[in-house]
mmCIF file of C-alpha atoms in Angstrom:
data_model
loop_
_atom_site.group_PDB
_atom_site.id
_atom_site.type_symbol
_atom_site.label_atom_id
_atom_site.label_comp_id
_atom_site.label_asym_id
_atom_site.label_seq_id
_atom_site.Cartn_x
_atom_site.Cartn_y
_atom_site.Cartn_z
ATOM 1 C CA UNK A 1 57.841 51.060 -41.849
ATOM 2 C CA UNK A 2 61.180 51.483 -43.681
ATOM 3 C CA UNK A 3 62.474 55.097 -43.567
ATOM 4 C CA UNK A 4 63.972 56.910 -46.340
ATOM 5 C CA UNK A 5 67.124 57.031 -44.416
ATOM 6 C CA UNK A 6 67.252 53.181 -43.690
ATOM 7 C CA UNK A 7 66.982 52.625 -47.383
ATOM 8 C CA UNK A 8 69.974 54.442 -47.809
ATOM 9 C CA UNK A 9 72.152 52.698 -45.159
ATOM 10 C CA UNK A 10 70.454 49.140 -45.802
ATOM 11 C CA UNK A 11 70.581 49.218 -49.663
ATOM 12 C CA UNK A 12 67.965 48.215 -52.103
ATOM 13 C CA UNK A 13 66.670 48.075 -55.602
ATOM 14 C CA UNK A 14 64.043 48.315 -58.045
ATOM 15 C CA UNK A 15 62.935 47.417 -61.681
ATOM 16 C CA UNK A 16 62.213 50.308 -63.904
ATOM 17 C CA UNK A 17 59.867 50.155 -67.195
ATOM 18 C CA UNK A 18 62.009 49.805 -70.063
ATOM 19 C CA UNK A 19 60.903 49.213 -73.799
ATOM 20 C CA UNK A 20 61.698 45.624 -74.407
ATOM 21 C CA UNK A 21 64.304 45.364 -71.969
ATOM 22 C CA UNK A 22 64.751 45.002 -68.272
ATOM 23 C CA UNK A 23 66.272 47.813 -66.123
ATOM 24 C CA UNK A 24 67.278 47.508 -62.539
ATOM 25 C CA UNK A 25 68.329 50.212 -60.196
ATOM 26 C CA UNK A 26 70.288 49.533 -56.962
ATOM 27 C CA UNK A 27 71.674 51.420 -54.124
ATOM 28 C CA UNK A 28 73.850 50.819 -50.958
ATOM 29 C CA UNK A 29 75.910 52.415 -48.473
ATOM 30 C CA UNK A 30 78.912 50.532 -50.093
ATOM 31 C CA UNK A 31 79.807 49.855 -53.521
ATOM 32 C CA UNK A 32 79.710 46.102 -52.626
ATOM 33 C CA UNK A 33 76.014 46.271 -51.044
ATOM 34 C CA UNK A 34 75.122 48.185 -54.229
ATOM 35 C CA UNK A 35 76.711 45.518 -56.404
ATOM 36 C CA UNK A 36 74.789 42.514 -54.307
ATOM 37 C CA UNK A 37 71.623 44.521 -54.543
ATOM 38 C CA UNK A 38 71.844 44.931 -58.173
ATOM 39 C CA UNK A 39 72.166 41.454 -58.535
ATOM 40 C CA UNK A 40 69.247 40.440 -56.234
ATOM 41 C CA UNK A 41 67.128 43.026 -58.347
ATOM 42 C CA UNK A 42 67.833 41.160 -61.414
ATOM 43 C CA UNK A 43 66.886 38.011 -59.940
ATOM 44 C CA UNK A 44 63.779 39.398 -58.719
ATOM 45 C CA UNK A 45 62.639 40.829 -61.855
ATOM 46 C CA UNK A 46 61.931 37.342 -63.101
ATOM 47 C CA UNK A 47 61.732 34.869 -60.475
ATOM 48 C CA UNK A 48 59.732 34.965 -57.150
ATOM 49 C CA UNK A 49 62.582 34.513 -54.477
ATOM 50 C CA UNK A 50 60.042 34.631 -51.588
ATOM 51 C CA UNK A 51 61.097 31.636 -49.469
ATOM 52 C CA UNK A 52 63.797 30.415 -51.923
ATOM 53 C CA UNK A 53 66.637 28.134 -50.495
ATOM 54 C CA UNK A 54 70.118 27.832 -51.477
ATOM 55 C CA UNK A 55 71.663 24.495 -52.341
ATOM 56 C CA UNK A 56 74.766 25.222 -53.176
ATOM 57 C CA UNK A 57 77.534 28.184 -52.916
ATOM 58 C CA UNK A 58 79.603 29.395 -56.003
ATOM 59 C CA UNK A 59 82.729 31.573 -55.122
ATOM 60 C CA UNK A 60 83.574 33.860 -58.207
ATOM 61 C CA UNK A 61 86.009 36.442 -58.887
ATOM 62 C CA UNK A 62 85.341 38.967 -61.587
ATOM 63 C CA UNK A 63 87.864 41.633 -62.621
ATOM 64 C CA UNK A 64 87.446 44.998 -64.249
ATOM 65 C CA UNK A 65 89.076 48.490 -64.613
ATOM 66 C CA UNK A 66 86.171 50.479 -63.768
ATOM 67 C CA UNK A 67 82.808 49.890 -61.586
ATOM 68 C CA UNK A 68 80.896 49.847 -64.345
ATOM 69 C CA UNK A 69 83.459 47.087 -65.929
ATOM 70 C CA UNK A 70 82.738 45.116 -62.722
ATOM 71 C CA UNK A 71 79.139 45.363 -62.459
ATOM 72 C CA UNK A 72 78.814 44.156 -65.811
ATOM 73 C CA UNK A 73 81.070 40.983 -65.204
ATOM 74 C CA UNK A 74 79.044 40.030 -61.888
ATOM 75 C CA UNK A 75 75.753 40.291 -64.042
ATOM 76 C CA UNK A 76 77.520 38.237 -66.719
ATOM 77 C CA UNK A 77 78.257 35.905 -64.052
ATOM 78 C CA UNK A 78 74.549 35.585 -63.164
ATOM 79 C CA UNK A 79 73.452 34.836 -66.729
ATOM 80 C CA UNK A 80 76.546 32.384 -67.173
ATOM 81 C CA UNK A 81 74.992 30.088 -63.958
ATOM 82 C CA UNK A 82 71.532 30.716 -65.362
ATOM 83 C CA UNK A 83 72.422 29.447 -68.924
ATOM 84 C CA UNK A 84 74.732 26.597 -67.904
ATOM 85 C CA UNK A 85 73.531 25.292 -64.951
ATOM 86 C CA UNK A 86 69.794 26.522 -64.400
ATOM 87 C CA UNK A 87 70.900 28.044 -61.257
ATOM 88 C CA UNK A 88 70.426 31.666 -59.610
ATOM 89 C CA UNK A 89 71.872 33.365 -56.576
ATOM 90 C CA UNK A 90 69.296 33.836 -53.865
ATOM 91 C CA UNK A 91 71.751 35.413 -51.511
ATOM 92 C CA UNK A 92 75.069 37.312 -52.753
ATOM 93 C CA UNK A 93 78.170 38.658 -50.665
ATOM 94 C CA UNK A 94 80.307 40.829 -52.328
ATOM 95 C CA UNK A 95 83.983 41.455 -51.326
ATOM 96 C CA UNK A 96 86.686 43.793 -52.741
ATOM 97 C CA UNK A 97 89.952 42.007 -53.697
ATOM 98 C CA UNK A 98 92.800 43.326 -55.675
ATOM 99 C CA UNK A 99 91.819 44.535 -59.339
ATOM 100 C CA UNK A 100 88.319 42.993 -58.649
ATOM 101 C CA UNK A 101 85.502 41.309 -56.609
ATOM 102 C CA UNK A 102 84.928 38.349 -54.956
ATOM 103 C CA UNK A 103 81.230 37.477 -54.627
ATOM 104 C CA UNK A 104 80.243 34.375 -52.653
ATOM 105 C CA UNK A 105 76.534 33.246 -54.090
ATOM 106 C CA UNK A 106 74.313 31.190 -52.727
ATOM 107 C CA UNK A 107 72.560 29.266 -55.484
ATOM 108 C CA UNK A 108 68.866 27.802 -55.929
ATOM 109 C CA UNK A 109 67.682 25.659 -58.750
ATOM 110 C CA UNK A 110 65.825 27.897 -60.779
ATOM 111 C CA UNK A 111 63.177 24.975 -61.198
ATOM 112 C CA UNK A 112 62.367 25.305 -57.789
ATOM 113 C CA UNK A 113 61.243 28.930 -57.930
ATOM 114 C CA UNK A 114 58.013 30.493 -59.643
ATOM 115 C CA UNK A 115 58.863 32.170 -62.828
ATOM 116 C CA UNK A 116 57.353 35.759 -62.852
ATOM 117 C CA UNK A 117 59.134 37.473 -65.872
ATOM 118 C CA UNK A 118 61.353 37.051 -69.063
ATOM 119 C CA UNK A 119 64.842 35.874 -68.386
ATOM 120 C CA UNK A 120 67.784 38.327 -68.685
ATOM 121 C CA UNK A 121 70.195 37.206 -71.737
ATOM 122 C CA UNK A 122 73.002 39.867 -71.243
ATOM 123 C CA UNK A 123 73.758 42.844 -69.596
ATOM 124 C CA UNK A 124 74.406 46.008 -72.030
ATOM 125 C CA UNK A 125 76.245 49.058 -71.948
ATOM 126 C CA UNK A 126 73.111 51.189 -72.920
ATOM 127 C CA UNK A 127 72.561 53.942 -70.055
ATOM 128 C CA UNK A 128 74.965 52.078 -67.824
ATOM 129 C CA UNK A 129 75.666 54.091 -64.613
ATOM 130 C CA UNK A 130 77.641 53.236 -61.158
ATOM 131 C CA UNK A 131 78.535 56.344 -59.230
ATOM 132 C CA UNK A 132 79.239 57.287 -55.694
ATOM 133 C CA UNK A 133 76.972 60.021 -54.390
ATOM 134 C CA UNK A 134 76.249 61.998 -51.300
ATOM 135 C CA UNK A 135 73.755 59.101 -49.758
ATOM 136 C CA UNK A 136 76.240 56.199 -50.947
ATOM 137 C CA UNK A 137 76.696 54.190 -54.189
ATOM 138 C CA UNK A 138 73.881 53.660 -56.653
ATOM 139 C CA UNK A 139 73.917 51.675 -60.085
ATOM 140 C CA UNK A 140 71.539 51.228 -62.903
ATOM 141 C CA UNK A 141 71.982 48.872 -65.753
ATOM 142 C CA UNK A 142 69.732 47.774 -68.833
ATOM 143 C CA UNK A 143 69.541 43.879 -69.577
ATOM 144 C CA UNK A 144 68.322 42.089 -72.779
ATOM 145 C CA UNK A 145 65.511 39.677 -72.016
#
């Protein structure tokens, strides 16, 4: 059984009910872990990732002036790969680089995964939050579906 202190140390995410949109909250001990959890949370909001196997890797660098900008840019990459190549990240590793983030995305074909919800179309600025607190990093984002 996972204890609350384990969740803060390892990171996590959850979908939150939101009228006509998708809202995801994520947390982690580091900014990068929090971002990876946010991506995972968005993907799990509309796909069953149990047993998902990545078939290719994408190496992506995103830039932004603020942590919120970086979160939006990373989620825009997710939507881009989904829309243009019908693939979704099933594993995410995020590292800091000068002026931004580098994300190594292990991608699966969306057709190989059970769809469980509405597919996100874009991340929004509505109630966007990304901050460091006593227990680590937390973010929340609303996505249009």
